[in-house]
Amino acid sequence: MANLIDGKAVSAKVKAEVRDEAAKLKEQGISIGLAVVIVGNNPASRVYVNSKKKACEEVGFNSYEYALDENITQQELLDLIDVLNNDDKVNGILVQLPLPKHIDENAIINAISPDKDVDAFHPYNVGKIMIGEFSFLPCTPAGVMELIDSTGVNISGKSAVVIGRSNIVGKPMSMLLLHRNATVTICHSRTTNLLEICNAADIIVAAVGKANFVTGDMVKEGAIVIDVGINRLENGKLCGDVDFEAVSKKAGYITPVPGGVGPMTIAMLMKNTLTAAKLKANIK
Ligand code: L34
C-alpha cells in the first residue's frame, strides 16, 4: 500500500514559513498585497479564488478582489491590469483562468508586469524558467516539486513521466524536473506507447484532465504518483486523473484528490507573492 503524500500538511508548512517572513517584513514597514481578478461565474474558479483570499489572511497579506462581470470587454480588463501594475499596494496580480471566450488569455497574461506575475505565466518569466534563472516558479509545478521532495526520494537520475503538455502545468513541470536532473518524458494525447513509458517511470505526474486516466497496470511497483487532475464527477465528487484505488496498491507514494496538489498551488502562490514583495524591497 502506498504512502499518502499529505498536500494539506505540506502546504501548511510552506504557508507557515511565508507567514513568518511576512511578519518580519511587516516590522520593517513592508506590507504585502495580492490582487485577485475573477471574471464571470465559473463555480470552480470561485472556490479557488476564495481559497486564495483565505490563504492571504492566514499568512498576513492584504488581498484585493476584483470580481468582474462575464461581459466585460478585453480592453476594460487590460485597463484594470494597467491600474494594478502601477499600484504600490499590489505586489502580485493573479487573473484566474479560464477567462470568457471573447477575451484573449495571452493578451491578458502579456499585460501583467513580469515583476507582479505571481503565476509565472508571462513569456518573460517562462523564458527565465527555461534557462533556470527564475524569480517565480509556476504555482502548480512548484507545488508538485515540494510534494515529491516531501517523500525524501532523491529526484536526480530518476525517470520521470509528465502526462500532459499544457503551458500551465505539463511544460513547466517537465522543466522543473529536468532542472533537478530527472530524465523526463512528456506524454500527451498522441503518445502511442504510454503504457510502456509509464511502466518504466520512477515518478509519474498526471495532468491530463481525465478521471481515472492513470490505471494500476501503468504504474511500476514503488513509483511516486502525483495527481494534478481535478475532475468533478456527475455525483458532485472530485476525483483526480489517477485511479486511486488501483494505483495506491502499487505506488510507493501517491497524492490524494482533494488534499494533494490543489492546496500546494495556493501555498506556492503565497510564496511567490512574498518573493515579489522581497524583490521590490531589494531583500534577498
Ligand atoms: N491564473 N488560474 C490562474 N492561476 C492558477 O494557479 C490557476 N489554477 C488552476 C485554474 N486556474 C488558475 C488554480 O488556482 C487550478 N487551480 C486550483 C487551485 C486550488 C485548488 C484546485 C485548483 C484546490 O484548492 N483544490 C482543492 C479542492 C477544492 C474543491 O473542493 O474544489 C484540493 O484539495 O485539491
Short mmCIF file of C-alpha atoms and ligand atoms in Angstrom, two decimals, residues 47-48 51-52 94-97 119 121 139-140 230 232 238 258-260 262-263 265-266, ligand 1:
data_model
loop_
_atom_site.label_atom_id
_atom_site.label_comp_id
_atom_site.label_asym_id
_atom_site.label_seq_id
_atom_site.Cartn_x
_atom_site.Cartn_y
_atom_site.Cartn_z
CA VAL A 47 -13.89 28.13 -4.96
CA TYR A 48 -10.20 28.55 -5.86
CA SER A 51 -9.19 29.74 -1.06
CA LYS A 52 -6.56 32.18 -2.32
CA LEU A 94 -3.46 36.93 -10.35
CA VAL A 95 -6.06 36.72 -13.11
CA GLN A 96 -7.91 33.48 -12.50
CA LEU A 97 -8.16 31.31 -15.63
CA ASP A 119 1.62 32.81 -11.64
CA PHE A 121 2.75 32.77 -16.91
CA CYS A 139 2.49 27.55 -8.65
CA THR A 140 1.23 24.08 -9.53
CA ILE A 230 -9.32 17.85 -10.63
CA ARG A 232 -15.86 16.81 -10.99
CA LEU A 238 -13.99 15.38 -7.00
CA PRO A 258 -8.68 16.57 -2.97
CA GLY A 259 -5.96 17.37 -0.46
CA GLY A 260 -2.92 16.83 -2.69
CA GLY A 262 -4.60 21.77 -5.03
CA PRO A 263 -3.59 23.16 -1.62
CA THR A 265 -0.89 25.54 -5.76
CA ILE A 266 -2.27 28.05 -3.29
N1 L34 B 1 -4.29 32.30 -13.06
N2 L34 B 1 -5.59 30.40 -12.96
C1 L34 B 1 -4.50 31.08 -12.57
N3 L34 B 1 -3.62 30.56 -11.69
C2 L34 B 1 -3.81 29.33 -11.17
O1 L34 B 1 -2.90 28.80 -10.36
C3 L34 B 1 -4.95 28.61 -11.54
N4 L34 B 1 -5.26 27.38 -11.00
C4 L34 B 1 -5.88 26.38 -11.87
C5 L34 B 1 -7.12 27.03 -12.51
N5 L34 B 1 -6.87 28.41 -12.92
C6 L34 B 1 -5.83 29.17 -12.47
C7 L34 B 1 -5.65 27.18 -9.74
O2 L34 B 1 -5.54 28.00 -8.86
C8 L34 B 1 -6.23 25.28 -10.88
N6 L34 B 1 -6.13 25.92 -9.57
C9 L34 B 1 -6.51 25.31 -8.37
C10 L34 B 1 -6.31 25.90 -7.13
C11 L34 B 1 -6.72 25.31 -5.96
C12 L34 B 1 -7.33 24.08 -5.99
C13 L34 B 1 -7.53 23.47 -7.20
C14 L34 B 1 -7.12 24.08 -8.37
C15 L34 B 1 -7.79 23.48 -4.71
O3 L34 B 1 -7.76 24.09 -3.68
N7 L34 B 1 -8.27 22.22 -4.74
C16 L34 B 1 -8.78 21.53 -3.58
C17 L34 B 1 -10.25 21.16 -3.77
C18 L34 B 1 -11.11 22.35 -3.99
C19 L34 B 1 -12.54 21.99 -4.31
O4 L34 B 1 -13.23 21.50 -3.40
O5 L34 B 1 -12.97 22.20 -5.45
C20 L34 B 1 -7.97 20.26 -3.39
O6 L34 B 1 -7.85 19.80 -2.25
O7 L34 B 1 -7.47 19.73 -4.39
#
